[in-house]
CSV table of C-alpha atoms and ligand atoms in Angstrom, one decimal:
chain,number,residue,atom,x,y,z
A,1,UNK,CA,-93.1,-33.8,-63.7
A,2,UNK,CA,-90.4,-32.5,-65.9
A,3,UNK,CA,-88.5,-35.7,-65.1
A,4,UNK,CA,-91.4,-37.9,-66.3
A,5,UNK,CA,-91.9,-35.9,-69.5
A,6,UNK,CA,-88.1,-35.9,-70.2
A,7,UNK,CA,-87.8,-39.6,-69.5
A,8,UNK,CA,-90.8,-40.4,-71.9
A,9,UNK,CA,-89.3,-38.2,-74.5
A,10,UNK,CA,-86.2,-40.0,-74.4
A,11,UNK,CA,-87.7,-43.5,-74.5
A,12,UNK,CA,-89.5,-42.5,-77.7
A,13,UNK,CA,-86.2,-41.4,-79.0
A,14,UNK,CA,-84.6,-44.6,-78.2
A,15,UNK,CA,-87.3,-46.5,-80.5
A,16,UNK,CA,-87.1,-44.0,-83.4
A,17,UNK,CA,-85.0,-45.5,-86.3
A,18,UNK,CA,-84.4,-42.1,-87.9
A,19,UNK,CA,-83.1,-40.3,-84.8
A,20,UNK,CA,-81.1,-43.2,-84.1
A,21,UNK,CA,-79.4,-43.1,-87.7
A,22,UNK,CA,-78.8,-39.4,-87.1
A,23,UNK,CA,-77.5,-39.6,-83.5
A,24,UNK,CA,-75.0,-42.5,-84.3
A,25,UNK,CA,-73.5,-40.6,-87.2
A,26,UNK,CA,-73.2,-37.3,-85.6
A,27,UNK,CA,-69.8,-36.7,-84.1
A,28,UNK,CA,-71.0,-34.4,-81.3
A,29,UNK,CA,-73.0,-37.1,-79.6
A,30,UNK,CA,-70.1,-39.7,-79.6
A,31,UNK,CA,-69.1,-38.7,-76.1
A,32,UNK,CA,-72.4,-40.5,-75.0
A,33,UNK,CA,-71.0,-43.7,-76.5
A,34,UNK,CA,-67.7,-43.1,-74.9
A,35,UNK,CA,-69.2,-42.7,-71.4
A,36,UNK,CA,-71.9,-45.3,-71.2
A,37,UNK,CA,-70.5,-48.1,-73.7
A,38,UNK,CA,-67.1,-50.1,-73.5
A,39,UNK,CA,-66.6,-50.2,-77.1
A,40,UNK,CA,-67.9,-51.6,-80.5
A,41,UNK,CA,-66.6,-55.2,-80.2
A,42,UNK,CA,-66.7,-58.0,-77.6
A,43,UNK,CA,-63.1,-57.8,-77.1
A,44,UNK,CA,-63.5,-54.1,-76.1
A,45,UNK,CA,-66.1,-55.2,-73.5
A,46,UNK,CA,-63.9,-58.2,-72.2
A,47,UNK,CA,-60.7,-55.8,-72.0
A,48,UNK,CA,-62.8,-53.3,-70.0
A,49,UNK,CA,-64.1,-56.1,-67.7
A,50,UNK,CA,-60.4,-57.3,-67.2
A,51,UNK,CA,-59.2,-53.7,-66.4
A,52,UNK,CA,-61.9,-53.2,-63.8
A,53,UNK,CA,-61.0,-56.5,-62.1
A,54,UNK,CA,-57.3,-55.7,-62.2
A,55,UNK,CA,-57.5,-52.2,-60.9
A,56,UNK,CA,-60.7,-52.2,-58.7
A,57,UNK,CA,-61.7,-55.7,-57.9
A,58,UNK,CA,-64.9,-54.8,-59.7
A,59,UNK,CA,-66.8,-57.7,-61.6
A,60,UNK,CA,-68.7,-57.1,-64.8
A,61,UNK,CA,-71.7,-58.3,-66.9
A,62,UNK,CA,-71.4,-57.9,-70.5
A,63,UNK,CA,-74.3,-56.7,-72.6
A,64,UNK,CA,-74.5,-56.6,-76.5
A,65,UNK,CA,-76.7,-53.7,-77.5
A,66,UNK,CA,-79.1,-54.9,-80.2
A,67,UNK,CA,-82.3,-53.5,-79.2
A,68,UNK,CA,-85.8,-53.1,-80.9
A,69,UNK,CA,-84.9,-56.0,-83.5
A,70,UNK,CA,-87.3,-56.5,-86.3
A,71,UNK,CA,-85.7,-59.2,-88.5
A,72,UNK,CA,-84.5,-63.0,-87.8
A,73,UNK,CA,-81.1,-62.0,-88.9
A,74,UNK,CA,-80.8,-59.5,-86.3
A,75,UNK,CA,-82.0,-61.9,-83.6
A,76,UNK,CA,-79.6,-64.5,-84.8
A,77,UNK,CA,-76.7,-61.9,-84.6
A,78,UNK,CA,-77.9,-61.1,-80.9
A,79,UNK,CA,-77.6,-64.6,-79.9
A,80,UNK,CA,-74.0,-64.9,-81.7
A,81,UNK,CA,-72.8,-62.0,-79.8
A,82,UNK,CA,-73.9,-63.0,-76.4
A,83,UNK,CA,-72.3,-66.4,-77.0
A,84,UNK,CA,-69.2,-64.4,-78.1
A,85,UNK,CA,-69.4,-62.5,-74.7
A,86,UNK,CA,-69.4,-65.8,-72.9
A,87,UNK,CA,-66.6,-67.2,-74.8
A,88,UNK,CA,-64.4,-64.0,-74.1
A,89,UNK,CA,-65.2,-64.0,-70.6
A,90,UNK,CA,-64.2,-67.7,-70.2
A,91,UNK,CA,-60.8,-67.0,-71.7
A,92,UNK,CA,-60.5,-63.6,-69.6
A,93,UNK,CA,-60.6,-65.4,-66.4
A,94,UNK,CA,-63.8,-63.5,-65.2
A,95,UNK,CA,-67.4,-64.5,-64.0
A,96,UNK,CA,-69.4,-65.8,-66.9
A,97,UNK,CA,-71.9,-63.1,-66.6
A,98,UNK,CA,-73.9,-61.7,-69.6
A,99,UNK,CA,-77.1,-59.9,-69.8
A,100,UNK,CA,-80.0,-60.3,-72.1
A,101,UNK,CA,-83.1,-58.5,-73.0
A,102,UNK,CA,-86.1,-61.1,-74.2
A,103,UNK,CA,-86.8,-58.5,-77.1
A,104,UNK,CA,-83.3,-58.9,-78.2
A,105,UNK,CA,-83.5,-62.5,-78.8
A,106,UNK,CA,-86.9,-62.1,-80.9
A,107,UNK,CA,-90.0,-61.8,-78.2
A,108,UNK,CA,-91.8,-59.6,-80.4
A,109,UNK,CA,-91.0,-61.5,-83.7
A,110,UNK,CA,-92.0,-65.0,-82.4
A,111,UNK,CA,-92.3,-65.5,-78.4
A,112,UNK,CA,-92.1,-69.2,-78.8
A,113,UNK,CA,-88.4,-69.0,-80.0
A,114,UNK,CA,-87.5,-66.9,-77.1
A,115,UNK,CA,-87.0,-69.8,-74.7
A,116,UNK,CA,-84.8,-72.0,-76.8
A,117,UNK,CA,-82.6,-69.0,-77.9
A,118,UNK,CA,-82.1,-68.1,-74.2
A,119,UNK,CA,-81.6,-71.7,-73.5
A,120,UNK,CA,-78.6,-71.7,-75.7
A,121,UNK,CA,-76.9,-68.8,-74.2
A,122,UNK,CA,-77.6,-70.0,-70.5
A,123,UNK,CA,-76.3,-73.6,-71.3
A,124,UNK,CA,-73.1,-72.0,-72.9
A,125,UNK,CA,-72.7,-70.4,-69.5
A,126,UNK,CA,-73.3,-73.6,-67.7
A,127,UNK,CA,-71.4,-75.8,-69.7
A,128,UNK,CA,-68.0,-73.9,-69.8
A,129,UNK,CA,-65.4,-75.7,-67.7
A,130,UNK,CA,-64.4,-72.8,-65.3
A,131,UNK,CA,-63.6,-73.3,-61.4
A,132,UNK,CA,-66.3,-72.9,-58.8
A,133,UNK,CA,-65.0,-69.4,-57.7
A,134,UNK,CA,-66.3,-67.9,-61.0
A,135,UNK,CA,-69.9,-67.1,-61.0
A,136,UNK,CA,-72.1,-68.0,-63.8
A,137,UNK,CA,-75.2,-66.2,-64.6
A,138,UNK,CA,-77.4,-65.2,-67.6
A,139,UNK,CA,-79.0,-62.1,-66.1
A,140,UNK,CA,-82.4,-61.4,-67.7
A,141,UNK,CA,-83.0,-57.8,-68.2
A,142,UNK,CA,-86.6,-56.4,-67.7
A,143,UNK,CA,-88.1,-54.1,-70.5
A,144,UNK,CA,-91.3,-52.3,-70.4
A,145,UNK,CA,-94.5,-53.5,-68.4
A,146,UNK,CA,-96.0,-55.3,-71.7
A,147,UNK,CA,-93.2,-58.0,-71.2
A,148,UNK,CA,-93.1,-58.3,-67.5
A,149,UNK,CA,-95.1,-61.5,-67.1
A,150,UNK,CA,-93.7,-63.6,-70.0
A,151,UNK,CA,-90.2,-62.3,-68.8
A,152,UNK,CA,-90.7,-63.6,-65.3
A,153,UNK,CA,-92.2,-66.8,-66.7
A,154,UNK,CA,-88.9,-67.3,-69.0
A,155,UNK,CA,-86.9,-67.0,-66.1
A,156,UNK,CA,-88.9,-69.6,-64.1
A,157,UNK,CA,-88.8,-72.0,-66.9
A,158,UNK,CA,-85.0,-71.7,-67.3
A,159,UNK,CA,-84.5,-71.9,-63.6
A,160,UNK,CA,-86.7,-75.2,-63.2
A,161,UNK,CA,-84.4,-76.5,-66.1
A,162,UNK,CA,-81.4,-76.0,-63.7
A,163,UNK,CA,-79.8,-73.3,-65.7
A,164,UNK,CA,-77.8,-70.5,-64.0
A,165,UNK,CA,-80.2,-67.4,-64.5
A,166,UNK,CA,-81.2,-64.4,-62.7
A,167,UNK,CA,-84.1,-61.9,-63.0
A,168,UNK,CA,-84.5,-58.0,-63.0
A,169,UNK,CA,-87.4,-56.6,-61.2
A,170,UNK,CA,-88.3,-52.9,-61.3
A,171,UNK,CA,-89.4,-50.9,-57.9
A,172,UNK,CA,-91.4,-48.5,-60.1
A,173,UNK,CA,-94.2,-51.3,-60.7
A,174,UNK,CA,-96.7,-52.0,-58.1
A,175,UNK,CA,-96.7,-55.7,-59.1
A,176,UNK,CA,-93.1,-56.1,-58.2
A,177,UNK,CA,-93.8,-56.6,-54.5
A,178,UNK,CA,-95.7,-59.7,-55.1
A,179,UNK,CA,-93.3,-60.8,-58.1
A,180,UNK,CA,-90.5,-60.4,-55.6
A,181,UNK,CA,-92.1,-62.6,-52.8
A,182,UNK,CA,-92.6,-65.3,-55.5
A,183,UNK,CA,-88.8,-65.1,-56.3
A,184,UNK,CA,-87.7,-65.3,-52.6
A,185,UNK,CA,-90.0,-68.4,-52.2
A,186,UNK,CA,-87.8,-70.0,-55.1
A,187,UNK,CA,-84.5,-68.8,-53.8
A,188,UNK,CA,-83.7,-66.8,-57.0
A,189,UNK,CA,-81.0,-64.2,-57.8
A,190,UNK,CA,-83.0,-61.0,-58.4
A,191,UNK,CA,-81.5,-57.6,-59.5
A,192,UNK,CA,-83.8,-54.9,-58.3
A,193,UNK,CA,-83.5,-51.7,-60.3
A,194,UNK,CA,-85.7,-48.7,-60.2
A,195,UNK,CA,-87.1,-49.0,-63.9
A,196,UNK,CA,-86.0,-47.3,-67.0
A,197,UNK,CA,-89.5,-46.7,-68.2
A,198,UNK,CA,-92.6,-44.7,-67.3
A,199,UNK,CA,-96.2,-46.2,-66.2
A,200,UNK,CA,-99.6,-45.1,-65.6
A,201,UNK,CA,-100.8,-44.7,-61.8
A,202,UNK,CA,-102.8,-48.0,-62.0
A,203,UNK,CA,-99.6,-50.0,-62.7
A,204,UNK,CA,-96.8,-47.9,-61.4
A,205,UNK,CA,-95.4,-45.4,-58.6
A,206,UNK,CA,-95.3,-42.2,-60.7
A,207,UNK,CA,-93.5,-40.0,-58.1
A,208,UNK,CA,-90.0,-40.3,-57.4
A,209,UNK,CA,-90.3,-40.4,-53.6
A,210,UNK,CA,-92.8,-43.4,-53.9
A,211,UNK,CA,-90.6,-45.3,-56.1
A,212,UNK,CA,-87.6,-44.7,-53.6
A,213,UNK,CA,-89.9,-45.8,-50.7
A,214,UNK,CA,-91.0,-49.0,-52.5
A,215,UNK,CA,-87.1,-49.7,-53.3
A,216,UNK,CA,-86.4,-49.3,-49.6
A,217,UNK,CA,-89.4,-51.6,-48.7
A,218,UNK,CA,-88.4,-54.2,-51.3
A,219,UNK,CA,-84.8,-54.1,-50.2
A,220,UNK,CA,-86.0,-55.0,-46.7
A,221,UNK,CA,-87.8,-58.0,-48.2
A,222,UNK,CA,-84.7,-59.1,-50.1
A,223,UNK,CA,-82.6,-59.1,-47.0
A,224,UNK,CA,-85.3,-60.7,-44.7
A,225,UNK,CA,-85.0,-63.9,-42.7
A,226,UNK,CA,-87.2,-65.8,-45.1
A,227,UNK,CA,-85.1,-64.7,-48.0
A,228,UNK,CA,-81.8,-65.8,-46.2
A,229,UNK,CA,-83.4,-69.0,-45.3
A,230,UNK,CA,-84.6,-69.7,-48.9
A,231,UNK,CA,-81.0,-69.1,-50.6
A,232,UNK,CA,-82.1,-66.0,-52.3
A,233,UNK,CA,-79.3,-64.0,-53.7
A,234,UNK,CA,-80.2,-60.1,-53.4
A,235,UNK,CA,-78.6,-57.8,-56.1
A,236,UNK,CA,-79.0,-54.1,-55.4
A,237,UNK,CA,-78.7,-52.2,-58.7
A,238,UNK,CA,-78.8,-48.6,-58.0
A,239,UNK,CA,-76.4,-45.5,-58.1
A,240,UNK,CA,-78.3,-43.8,-55.3
A,241,UNK,CA,-75.8,-44.0,-52.1
A,242,UNK,CA,-78.5,-43.7,-49.6
A,243,UNK,CA,-80.0,-47.0,-50.9
A,244,UNK,CA,-76.6,-48.6,-51.1
A,245,UNK,CA,-76.7,-47.6,-47.2
A,246,UNK,CA,-80.0,-49.1,-46.7
A,247,UNK,CA,-79.0,-52.3,-48.0
A,248,UNK,CA,-75.9,-52.5,-46.0
A,249,UNK,CA,-77.7,-51.7,-42.9
A,250,UNK,CA,-80.3,-54.4,-43.9
A,251,UNK,CA,-77.5,-56.9,-44.7
A,252,UNK,CA,-75.6,-56.3,-41.4
A,253,UNK,CA,-78.7,-56.4,-39.2
A,254,UNK,CA,-79.9,-59.7,-41.0
A,255,UNK,CA,-76.4,-61.3,-40.7
A,256,UNK,CA,-75.8,-61.4,-44.4
A,257,UNK,CA,-71.9,-62.0,-45.1
A,258,UNK,CA,-70.3,-59.7,-47.8
A,259,UNK,CA,-70.4,-61.7,-50.9
A,260,UNK,CA,-73.9,-63.5,-50.4
A,261,UNK,CA,-75.2,-60.4,-52.1
A,262,UNK,CA,-74.1,-57.8,-54.5
A,263,UNK,CA,-74.4,-54.4,-55.8
A,264,UNK,CA,-74.7,-53.5,-59.5
A,265,UNK,CA,-74.1,-50.1,-61.3
A,266,UNK,CA,-73.8,-49.0,-65.0
A,267,UNK,CA,-70.7,-48.2,-66.6
A,268,UNK,CA,-70.2,-44.3,-66.8
A,269,UNK,CA,-72.5,-43.6,-63.8
A,270,UNK,CA,-71.1,-42.7,-60.3
A,271,UNK,CA,-68.1,-45.0,-60.8
A,272,UNK,CA,-66.5,-43.5,-57.8
A,273,UNK,CA,-69.4,-44.9,-55.6
A,274,UNK,CA,-68.8,-48.5,-57.1
A,275,UNK,CA,-65.0,-48.2,-56.4
A,276,UNK,CA,-65.8,-46.9,-52.8
A,277,UNK,CA,-68.1,-50.0,-52.3
A,278,UNK,CA,-65.7,-52.5,-53.6
A,279,UNK,CA,-62.7,-50.9,-51.7
A,280,UNK,CA,-65.1,-51.5,-48.5
A,281,UNK,CA,-65.2,-55.3,-49.5
A,282,UNK,CA,-68.7,-55.2,-51.1
A,283,UNK,CA,-69.2,-57.5,-54.2
A,284,UNK,CA,-69.7,-55.1,-57.0
A,285,UNK,CA,-70.4,-55.6,-60.7
A,286,UNK,CA,-70.8,-53.0,-63.5
A,287,UNK,CA,-73.1,-53.4,-66.5
A,288,UNK,CA,-70.8,-53.2,-69.5
A,289,UNK,CA,-72.6,-52.7,-72.9
A,290,UNK,CA,-70.7,-53.1,-76.1
A,291,UNK,CA,-71.7,-52.9,-79.9
A,292,UNK,CA,-72.3,-50.5,-82.6
A,293,UNK,CA,-75.9,-49.8,-82.1
A,294,UNK,CA,-75.5,-47.7,-79.0
A,295,UNK,CA,-78.1,-44.9,-79.5
A,296,UNK,CA,-81.0,-46.6,-77.8
A,297,UNK,CA,-79.1,-47.6,-74.8
A,298,UNK,CA,-77.4,-44.4,-74.2
A,299,UNK,CA,-80.5,-42.3,-74.7
A,300,UNK,CA,-82.3,-44.3,-72.0
A,301,UNK,CA,-79.4,-43.3,-69.8
A,302,UNK,CA,-79.8,-39.8,-70.7
A,303,UNK,CA,-83.5,-40.2,-70.1
A,304,UNK,CA,-83.2,-41.6,-66.5
A,305,UNK,CA,-81.2,-38.4,-65.4
A,306,UNK,CA,-82.6,-35.0,-66.2
A,307,UNK,CA,-79.3,-33.4,-65.4
A,308,UNK,CA,-78.2,-34.8,-68.8
A,309,UNK,CA,-80.6,-33.0,-70.8
A,310,UNK,CA,-78.2,-29.8,-70.7
A,311,UNK,CA,-75.4,-32.0,-71.8
A,312,UNK,CA,-77.4,-33.4,-74.8
A,313,UNK,CA,-78.6,-30.1,-76.0
A,314,UNK,CA,-75.5,-28.3,-75.8
A,315,UNK,CA,-73.5,-31.1,-77.6
A,316,UNK,CA,-76.0,-30.9,-80.8
A,317,UNK,CA,-75.6,-27.1,-80.9
A,318,UNK,CA,-72.0,-26.7,-80.2
B,401,LIG,C1,-76.9,-52.8,-63.4
B,401,LIG,C2,-78.1,-52.1,-63.8
B,401,LIG,C3,-79.1,-53.1,-64.4
B,401,LIG,C4,-80.1,-52.2,-65.0
B,401,LIG,N1,-81.2,-53.1,-65.8
B,401,LIG,C5,-82.3,-52.5,-66.0
B,401,LIG,C6,-83.5,-53.2,-66.7
B,401,LIG,O1,-83.1,-54.5,-66.7
B,401,LIG,N2,-84.5,-52.8,-66.9
B,401,LIG,C7,-84.8,-51.4,-66.3
B,401,LIG,O2,-85.8,-50.9,-66.6
B,401,LIG,N3,-83.9,-50.5,-65.8
B,401,LIG,C8,-82.6,-51.1,-65.7
B,401,LIG,N4,-81.6,-50.3,-65.0
B,401,LIG,C9,-81.8,-48.8,-64.9
B,401,LIG,C10,-82.4,-48.4,-63.7
B,401,LIG,O3,-83.9,-48.8,-63.7
B,401,LIG,C11,-82.6,-47.0,-63.6
B,401,LIG,O4,-83.2,-46.4,-64.6
B,401,LIG,C12,-81.2,-46.4,-63.1
B,401,LIG,O5,-80.4,-47.4,-62.4
B,401,LIG,C13,-81.3,-45.0,-62.3
B,401,LIG,O6,-81.9,-45.1,-61.2
B,401,LIG,P1,-81.0,-45.2,-59.9
B,401,LIG,O7,-81.6,-46.4,-59.0
B,401,LIG,O8,-79.6,-45.3,-60.2
B,401,LIG,O9,-81.4,-43.9,-59.2
B,401,LIG,P2,-81.4,-42.4,-59.3
B,401,LIG,O10,-82.0,-41.8,-58.2
B,401,LIG,O11,-82.2,-42.1,-60.7
B,401,LIG,O12,-80.0,-42.0,-59.5
B,401,LIG,C14,-79.2,-41.7,-58.4
B,401,LIG,C15,-78.1,-40.7,-58.8
B,401,LIG,O13,-77.1,-41.7,-59.6
B,401,LIG,C16,-76.8,-40.6,-60.8
B,401,LIG,N5,-77.5,-41.1,-62.0
B,401,LIG,C17,-78.4,-42.1,-62.1
B,401,LIG,N6,-78.6,-42.3,-63.4
B,401,LIG,C18,-77.6,-41.5,-64.2
B,401,LIG,C19,-77.6,-41.4,-65.6
B,401,LIG,N7,-78.0,-42.2,-66.3
B,401,LIG,N8,-76.4,-40.4,-65.9
B,401,LIG,C20,-75.8,-39.7,-65.0
B,401,LIG,N9,-75.8,-39.9,-63.6
B,401,LIG,C21,-76.9,-40.8,-63.2
B,401,LIG,C22,-77.3,-39.2,-60.4
B,401,LIG,O14,-76.4,-38.4,-59.7
B,401,LIG,C23,-78.4,-39.4,-59.6
B,401,LIG,O15,-78.9,-38.6,-58.7
B,401,LIG,C24,-80.6,-50.8,-64.6
B,401,LIG,C25,-79.6,-50.4,-63.8
B,401,LIG,C26,-78.4,-51.0,-63.2
B,401,LIG,C27,-77.5,-50.2,-62.3
């Protein structure tokens, strides 16, 4: 119960411009940016991505943090930063992998303009002359349940146009089982996450135990024979090491070779688990956010782990 209330409060705090302005200027909270964010500029993100690959063989997905946008200028800035991330990854010799939120590229301002903007970014990824070994992917993040349907439709339209896209689905939502089944039939790339939002009982699993049980069921579907036959690419995005073990067991028993699926984790969260998986030969990717507007992103990280409550409160009053 505390976990749900804490997460709901932090989601509200992520959306408040006044709290954001205060927190981003407050020196005591900058430790949050240091922990969860690669830096202010695209060059910081690319440098961190190169370092992770060189030191630990860990791949990256760059994410420019510009959320809850309310003007066409901010949308254009977000698109420009995503394109800059593609360019920086190209010259860094790394996978061309960037993550995009539909609302960042204007879903709430004009849903009809989201597809052409997403297509520009995905096309930039598709058109860069890099070798076959480097993966190309515009990963579409999943936001709250009000945009789930349109986000899936956006992914499907871009995939049908032959663009290198992947979709995030959330284990906390009841609809995800059916959504995943449809993506398996399409042979998509799907990143399964727990869900950084909360929902009512009618649409969502509300107890942690139920969400984890659903996550395990969905892993089993992602590593099924049908998924393998369809060319589906499972992406297990969690910091829960029991779920990592569940996925590895499912991959082994289904005959999925390492590299035919991947694990993804967030910068600043249990990095030792990511390094351990990579050392065992698993394909691992970290989600690397960059940009000046770090509060909405960092506060969601604080919200999803109640153990962070003490940390935030003590930093404000120290
Ligand atoms: C690559 C990636 C992309 C994501 N994209 C999306 C998205 O598009 N949409 C969306 O709704 N959600 C997204 N998420 C967030 C996700 O939904 C969860 O909120 C988050 O991953 C925490 O859940 P968990 O499965 O890691 O398990 P948990 O059970 O929450 O965590 C397992 C353990 O990891 C540690 N831990 C987890 N989170 C934190 C934290 N923030 N700070 C410190 N320790 C922590 C704790 O030790 C915890 O016990 C993404 C997550 C990842 C890894």
